[in-house]
Amino acid sequence: MPESSSTSGLGVVRGRLLTRAALALLVASTALLAWWFVTNPPPLPSAEGHVTASTTAGRPVYVGVWTTPADFARTLDLAGVHLRADATVDVTLEPLLCRGGSIGVTTDPAPFCRELVDPAGATLRAGDSLIIKAEASEPGAVYVDLPTVAFREGPRWGHSRAGTKAVIAVVKP
């Protein structure tokens, strides 16, 4: 008696639904990885401690909070710099970008900076630094936290705390 074989055995047939689900999972995973890559650039350097400055009431002081080293290999297109401070007096704080120079503490930044500009919309490169212009009309103390820098670096964008804190004493003239 001849044996007959059936072609309808137990086989696994891939359906369109399974293929589409796998493709959708691959696309979603790739999109998630790309989104994470774009929105998580490497952090900017920060330091422990603080810069100490003093000035008289009514006279602005310029305090350097972050200087990029000469070998800084990143180019950052800045969207802005956010400053958060606690103060015992009303104080005006303004972040500035010092091009081609650096400042510790001074009342006149001109000799130390080739150019002083608003960081929003500027490009930060090696040799540039972030400074804070602080001015209060009466004596008191100002405690400035690490600046938060919003930036774009190539296809990547984000924000990061950078530099160091500052403590500013405002004394009577």
XYZ file of N, CA and C in Angstrom:
519
model
N 0.838 -1.146 0.000
C 0.000 0.000 0.000
C 0.897 1.227 0.000
N 0.685 2.086 -0.957
C 1.520 3.263 -1.026
C 1.182 4.250 0.089
N 2.235 4.856 0.554
C 2.016 5.871 1.595
C 1.749 7.204 0.917
N 0.822 7.896 1.431
C 0.536 9.213 0.867
C 1.034 10.277 1.830
N 1.572 11.268 1.271
C 2.022 12.356 2.142
C 1.153 13.567 1.900
N 0.914 14.248 2.936
C 0.037 15.410 2.855
C 0.899 16.670 2.829
N 0.554 17.586 2.022
C 1.286 18.849 1.951
C 0.734 19.878 2.921
N -0.298 19.508 3.614
C -0.907 20.468 4.533
C -0.383 20.307 5.954
N 0.831 19.847 6.137
C 1.399 19.609 7.462
C 1.423 20.869 8.310
N 2.069 20.748 9.409
C 2.149 21.885 10.328
C 3.268 22.813 9.882
N 2.969 23.871 9.253
C 3.948 24.854 8.811
C 3.612 26.213 9.396
N 4.611 27.058 9.510
C 4.391 28.408 10.032
C 4.377 29.359 8.851
N 3.306 30.050 8.711
C 3.162 31.007 7.626
C 3.159 32.404 8.238
N 4.072 33.223 7.736
C 4.106 34.594 8.238
C 2.991 35.379 7.594
N 2.245 36.022 8.416
C 1.151 36.816 7.895
C 1.547 38.272 7.742
N 0.754 38.978 7.032
C 1.005 40.411 6.846
C 0.952 41.164 8.164
N 0.073 40.745 9.034
C -0.075 41.429 10.314
C 1.217 41.353 11.130
N 1.834 40.184 11.166
C 3.076 40.017 11.910
C 4.197 40.852 11.291
N 4.283 40.873 9.978
C 5.307 41.667 9.290
C 5.110 43.152 9.560
N 3.890 43.607 9.482
C 3.606 45.021 9.738
C 3.888 45.397 11.188
N 3.559 44.510 12.109
C 3.820 44.786 13.525
C 5.323 44.883 13.784
N 6.095 43.981 13.185
C 7.550 44.022 13.353
C 8.128 45.292 12.740
N 7.636 45.684 11.578
C 8.101 46.903 10.926
C 7.742 48.136 11.757
N 6.542 48.170 12.286
C 6.115 49.295 13.126
C 6.971 49.379 14.393
N 7.290 48.231 14.982
C 8.143 48.208 16.168
C 9.547 48.707 15.842
N 10.078 48.323 14.702
C 11.397 48.781 14.275
C 11.407 50.292 14.040
N 10.393 50.810 13.365
C 10.304 52.248 13.100
C 10.163 53.025 14.412
N 9.314 52.548 15.315
C 9.118 53.228 16.599
C 10.400 53.208 17.430
N 11.100 52.089 17.444
C 12.358 51.991 18.198
C 13.413 52.926 17.626
N 13.514 52.977 16.310
C 14.476 53.867 15.660
C 14.139 55.328 15.946
N 12.868 55.677 15.873
C 12.445 57.053 16.157
C 12.736 57.422 17.613
N 12.485 56.504 18.524
C 12.751 56.757 19.940
C 14.247 56.939 20.192
N 15.069 56.105 19.586
C 16.516 56.234 19.731
C 17.005 57.558 19.131
N 16.496 57.932 17.973
C 16.884 59.204 17.339
C 16.451 60.382 18.205
N 15.235 60.341 18.735
C 14.748 61.417 19.608
C 15.640 61.539 20.843
N 15.990 60.408 21.469
C 16.849 60.435 22.648
C 18.210 61.028 22.291
N 18.796 60.609 21.168
C 20.108 61.104 20.744
C 20.083 62.612 20.536
N 19.051 63.097 19.862
C 18.962 64.520 19.526
C 18.737 65.375 20.771
N 17.983 64.881 21.727
C 17.634 65.698 22.897
C 18.525 65.463 24.115
N 19.571 64.669 23.978
C 20.464 64.403 25.101
C 21.930 64.579 24.719
N 22.349 65.823 24.466
C 23.765 66.048 24.160
C 24.608 65.831 25.418
N 25.909 65.659 25.251
C 26.764 65.512 26.434
C 26.662 66.750 27.327
N 26.739 66.575 28.645
C 26.626 67.728 29.546
C 27.806 68.679 29.394
N 27.571 69.911 29.764
C 28.632 70.916 29.759
C 29.385 70.836 31.087
N 30.651 71.242 31.104
C 31.420 71.142 32.343
C 30.951 72.135 33.407
N 30.976 71.685 34.636
C 30.678 72.570 35.764
C 31.710 72.290 36.854
N 31.827 73.213 37.782
C 32.836 73.088 38.834
C 32.203 73.301 40.199
N 32.799 72.690 41.189
C 32.374 72.900 42.570
C 32.866 74.273 43.025
N 32.323 74.753 44.108
C 32.761 76.030 44.656
C 32.035 77.203 44.024
N 32.620 78.381 44.184
C 31.989 79.590 43.663
C 33.040 80.674 43.434
N 32.654 81.647 42.644
C 33.462 82.843 42.426
C 32.939 83.900 43.390
N 33.831 84.600 44.058
C 33.436 85.645 45.000
C 33.761 87.009 44.402
N 32.793 87.909 44.473
C 32.987 89.260 43.937
C 32.388 90.269 44.902
N 32.863 91.499 44.800
C 32.249 92.580 45.575
C 32.250 93.844 44.732
N 31.266 94.671 45.001
C 31.127 95.937 44.296
C 30.405 96.907 45.215
N 30.390 98.157 44.822
C 29.641 99.146 45.590
C 28.243 99.278 45.000
N 27.311 99.715 45.821
C 25.932 99.894 45.367
C 25.896 100.871 44.195
N 25.150 100.519 43.158
C 25.017 101.375 41.988
C 26.090 101.172 40.936
N 27.074 100.348 41.206
C 28.159 100.104 40.245
C 28.116 98.641 39.791
N 28.025 98.400 38.490
C 27.959 97.010 38.024
C 29.294 96.280 38.204
N 29.198 94.980 38.425
C 30.376 94.124 38.494
C 30.172 92.988 37.493
N 31.235 92.596 36.833
C 31.204 91.521 35.840
C 31.947 90.326 36.431
N 31.254 89.186 36.484
C 31.797 87.992 37.121
C 31.846 86.858 36.102
N 33.020 86.303 35.880
C 33.164 85.168 34.973
C 32.717 83.888 35.650
N 31.788 83.167 35.018
C 31.300 81.927 35.618
C 31.661 80.683 34.801
N 32.056 80.845 33.540
C 32.477 79.680 32.752
C 33.327 80.128 31.580
N 34.530 79.618 31.498
C 35.424 79.899 30.380
C 35.718 78.596 29.655
N 35.518 78.593 28.347
C 35.836 77.393 27.573
C 37.343 77.342 27.358
N 37.950 76.172 27.551
C 39.395 76.069 27.346
C 39.756 76.162 25.865
N 41.020 76.377 25.574
C 41.480 76.503 24.187
C 41.241 75.226 23.392
N 41.204 74.078 24.072
C 40.978 72.816 23.365
C 39.515 72.366 23.408
N 38.610 73.280 23.702
C 37.173 72.975 23.724
C 36.747 72.623 22.305
N 36.407 71.370 22.068
C 36.151 70.880 20.712
C 34.689 70.996 20.294
N 33.892 71.711 21.040
C 32.464 71.815 20.728
C 32.137 73.230 20.261
N 31.151 73.324 19.373
C 30.617 74.616 18.944
C 29.149 74.626 19.328
N 28.760 75.549 20.187
C 27.398 75.601 20.709
C 26.674 76.830 20.181
N 25.545 76.607 19.538
C 24.667 77.705 19.140
C 23.733 77.940 20.318
N 23.914 79.062 20.992
C 23.184 79.324 22.229
C 21.782 79.857 21.961
N 20.826 79.311 22.685
C 19.460 79.820 22.627
C 19.231 80.801 23.765
N 20.052 80.705 24.796
C 19.930 81.615 25.922
C 20.607 81.056 27.153
N 20.724 81.888 28.156
C 21.309 81.500 29.436
C 20.335 81.944 30.521
N 19.958 81.014 31.383
C 19.029 81.314 32.470
C 19.816 81.403 33.778
N 19.580 82.481 34.509
C 20.235 82.677 35.802
C 19.200 82.611 36.910
N 19.539 81.899 37.977
C 18.682 81.833 39.149
C 19.510 82.302 40.332
N 18.944 83.227 41.102
C 19.701 83.794 42.220
C 18.801 84.043 43.420
N 19.409 84.004 44.576
C 18.779 84.435 45.820
C 19.538 85.684 46.248
N 18.796 86.709 46.652
C 19.448 87.966 47.011
C 18.726 88.622 48.178
N 19.485 89.387 48.938
C 18.897 90.130 50.053
C 18.447 91.518 49.619
N 18.745 91.886 48.370
C 18.356 93.186 47.807
C 17.884 92.971 46.373
N 17.195 93.983 45.824
C 16.839 93.917 44.408
C 18.114 94.026 43.586
N 18.275 93.114 42.656
C 19.489 93.080 41.845
C 19.115 92.810 40.391
N 19.867 93.398 39.487
C 19.702 93.136 38.060
C 20.846 92.231 37.627
N 20.509 91.073 37.071
C 21.507 90.132 36.573
C 21.344 89.996 35.070
N 22.443 90.051 34.358
C 22.407 89.917 32.907
C 23.523 88.969 32.462
N 23.163 87.853 31.799
C 24.212 86.987 31.264
C 24.790 87.601 29.992
N 26.085 87.491 29.826
C 26.759 88.021 28.644
C 27.773 87.000 28.142
N 28.070 87.065 26.852
C 29.088 86.213 26.253
C 30.306 87.069 25.943
N 31.423 86.698 26.520
C 32.693 87.396 26.301
C 33.429 86.630 25.208
N 33.566 87.250 24.042
C 34.249 86.592 22.922
C 35.752 86.824 23.025
N 36.488 85.734 22.856
C 37.937 85.843 22.799
C 38.581 86.345 24.063
N 38.064 85.951 25.203
C 38.671 86.385 26.449
C 37.984 85.771 27.641
N 38.489 86.104 28.800
C 37.872 85.610 30.025
C 38.019 86.656 31.118
N 37.122 86.557 32.070
C 37.077 87.512 33.172
C 36.965 86.723 34.463
N 37.689 87.161 35.477
C 37.472 86.649 36.821
C 36.403 87.529 37.443
N 36.815 88.680 37.937
C 35.910 89.692 38.480
C 36.462 91.051 38.072
N 35.600 91.912 37.532
C 36.037 93.247 37.129
C 34.838 94.188 37.054
N 35.125 95.480 37.065
C 34.071 96.471 36.840
C 34.139 97.010 35.416
N 35.186 96.629 34.670
C 35.337 97.056 33.276
C 35.810 95.867 32.431
N 34.907 95.234 31.690
C 35.288 94.047 30.915
C 36.010 94.347 29.600
N 36.034 95.597 29.165
C 36.595 95.949 27.850
C 38.025 95.449 27.635
N 38.934 95.574 28.593
C 40.298 95.103 28.346
C 40.420 93.578 28.230
N 39.421 92.848 28.695
C 39.520 91.390 28.760
C 38.735 90.666 27.668
N 37.786 91.350 27.036
C 36.931 90.723 26.027
C 37.065 91.455 24.701
N 37.272 90.688 23.648
C 37.319 91.288 22.315
C 35.949 91.876 21.981
N 34.890 91.165 22.414
C 33.517 91.603 22.155
C 32.628 91.060 23.264
N 31.649 91.840 23.690
C 30.704 91.446 24.727
C 29.313 91.456 24.113
N 28.640 90.276 24.057
C 27.353 90.177 23.370
C 26.332 89.419 24.215
N 25.074 89.575 23.824
C 23.987 88.802 24.410
C 24.169 87.350 23.960
N 24.136 86.381 24.879
C 24.362 84.995 24.471
C 23.235 84.398 23.622
N 22.017 84.904 23.740
C 20.902 84.358 22.955
C 21.150 84.598 21.470
N 21.243 83.518 20.709
C 21.482 83.614 19.278
C 22.952 83.646 18.900
N 23.842 83.632 19.885
C 25.285 83.673 19.614
C 25.857 82.257 19.562
N 27.076 82.145 19.073
C 27.787 80.871 19.015
C 28.944 80.909 20.002
N 29.028 79.877 20.843
C 30.094 79.776 21.830
C 31.141 78.788 21.320
N 32.389 79.238 21.292
C 33.503 78.413 20.804
C 34.636 78.420 21.832
N 35.679 77.701 21.514
C 36.860 77.670 22.382
C 37.382 79.089 22.591
N 37.734 79.406 23.822
C 38.265 80.727 24.143
C 37.224 81.751 24.537
N 35.934 81.413 24.426
C 34.863 82.321 24.845
C 34.488 82.017 26.294
N 33.773 82.945 26.918
C 33.347 82.703 28.293
C 31.996 83.344 28.575
N 31.309 82.767 29.547
C 30.046 83.325 30.026
C 30.336 84.158 31.263
N 29.766 85.346 31.288
C 29.931 86.214 32.447
C 28.563 86.727 32.883
N 28.517 87.193 34.093
C 27.291 87.771 34.647
C 27.570 89.228 34.987
N 26.702 90.102 34.507
C 26.753 91.506 34.912
C 25.721 91.654 36.030
N 26.172 92.085 37.198
C 25.279 92.239 38.346
C 25.329 93.674 38.844
N 24.148 94.207 39.162
C 24.079 95.572 39.687
C 22.924 95.681 40.674
N 23.226 96.245 41.841
C 22.211 96.486 42.868
C 22.338 97.931 43.329
N 21.210 98.541 43.677
C 21.234 99.954 44.062
C 21.470 100.165 45.555
N 21.444 99.082 46.331
C 21.704 99.208 47.762
C 22.531 98.018 48.247
N 23.177 98.151 49.391
C 24.030 97.076 49.902
C 23.251 95.794 50.197
N 23.921 94.660 49.993
C 23.315 93.362 50.251
C 24.181 92.244 49.702
N 23.600 91.067 49.596
C 24.325 89.896 49.099
C 23.509 89.211 48.007
N 24.218 88.645 47.039
C 23.583 87.944 45.919
C 24.256 86.582 45.779
N 23.450 85.537 45.723
C 23.945 84.170 45.553
C 23.411 83.653 44.220
N 24.291 83.488 43.240
C 23.885 83.070 41.894
C 24.200 81.587 41.729
N 23.181 80.816 41.353
C 23.347 79.379 41.126
C 24.049 79.142 39.786
N 24.384 77.891 39.492
C 24.995 77.564 38.203
C 24.108 78.046 37.063
N 24.669 78.692 36.064
C 23.861 79.103 34.910
C 23.346 77.876 34.157
N 22.155 77.978 33.604
C 21.620 76.930 32.741
C 21.699 77.437 31.315
N 22.398 76.692 30.476
C 22.643 77.091 29.094
C 21.759 76.259 28.170
N 20.935 76.937 27.371
C 20.136 76.264 26.342
C 20.910 76.389 25.038
N 21.117 75.256 24.357
C 21.986 75.292 23.181
C 21.626 74.220 22.163
N 22.216 74.387 20.998
C 22.129 73.404 19.920
C 23.558 73.102 19.499
N 23.845 71.829 19.293
C 25.170 71.394 18.862
C 24.978 70.413 17.715
N 25.105 70.925 16.496
C 24.800 70.084 15.335
C 23.328 69.720 15.366
N 23.006 68.426 15.229
C 21.595 68.031 15.264
C 21.053 67.906 16.685
N 21.927 68.028 17.671
C 21.516 67.819 19.058
C 21.183 69.146 19.727
N 20.182 69.126 20.605
C 19.799 70.331 21.330
C 19.388 69.949 22.740
N 19.566 70.887 23.632
C 19.192 70.636 25.015
C 19.580 71.801 25.895
N 19.599 71.550 27.181
C 20.054 72.557 28.130
C 20.874 71.840 29.201
N 21.831 72.565 29.740
C 22.727 71.976 30.720
C 23.224 73.070 31.657
N 23.429 72.706 32.889
C 24.059 73.636 33.823
C 25.549 73.633 33.526
N 26.166 74.790 33.639
C 27.583 74.902 33.286
C 28.275 75.928 34.168
N 29.573 75.790 34.278
C 30.367 76.791 34.974
C 30.391 76.612 36.470
N 30.290 77.727 37.156
C 30.368 77.727 38.610
C 29.379 78.738 39.193
N 29.142 78.630 40.470
C 28.254 79.564 41.169
C 29.004 80.860 41.461
N 28.255 81.875 41.868
C 28.877 83.159 42.218
C 28.228 83.721 43.480
N 29.050 84.349 44.292
C 28.580 85.057 45.484
C 29.066 86.492 45.343
N 28.117 87.432 45.385
C 28.452 88.837 45.159
C 28.026 89.661 46.372
N 28.972 90.400 46.915
C 28.685 91.306 48.030
C 28.567 92.720 47.476
N 27.473 93.381 47.819
C 27.268 94.772 47.404
C 27.393 95.618 48.672
N 28.387 96.512 48.676
C 28.671 97.315 49.870
C 28.324 98.785 49.627
N 28.307 99.562 50.708
C 28.038 101.001 50.586
C 29.178 101.672 49.835
N 28.845 102.693 49.034
C 29.910 103.404 48.308
C 30.785 104.222 49.237
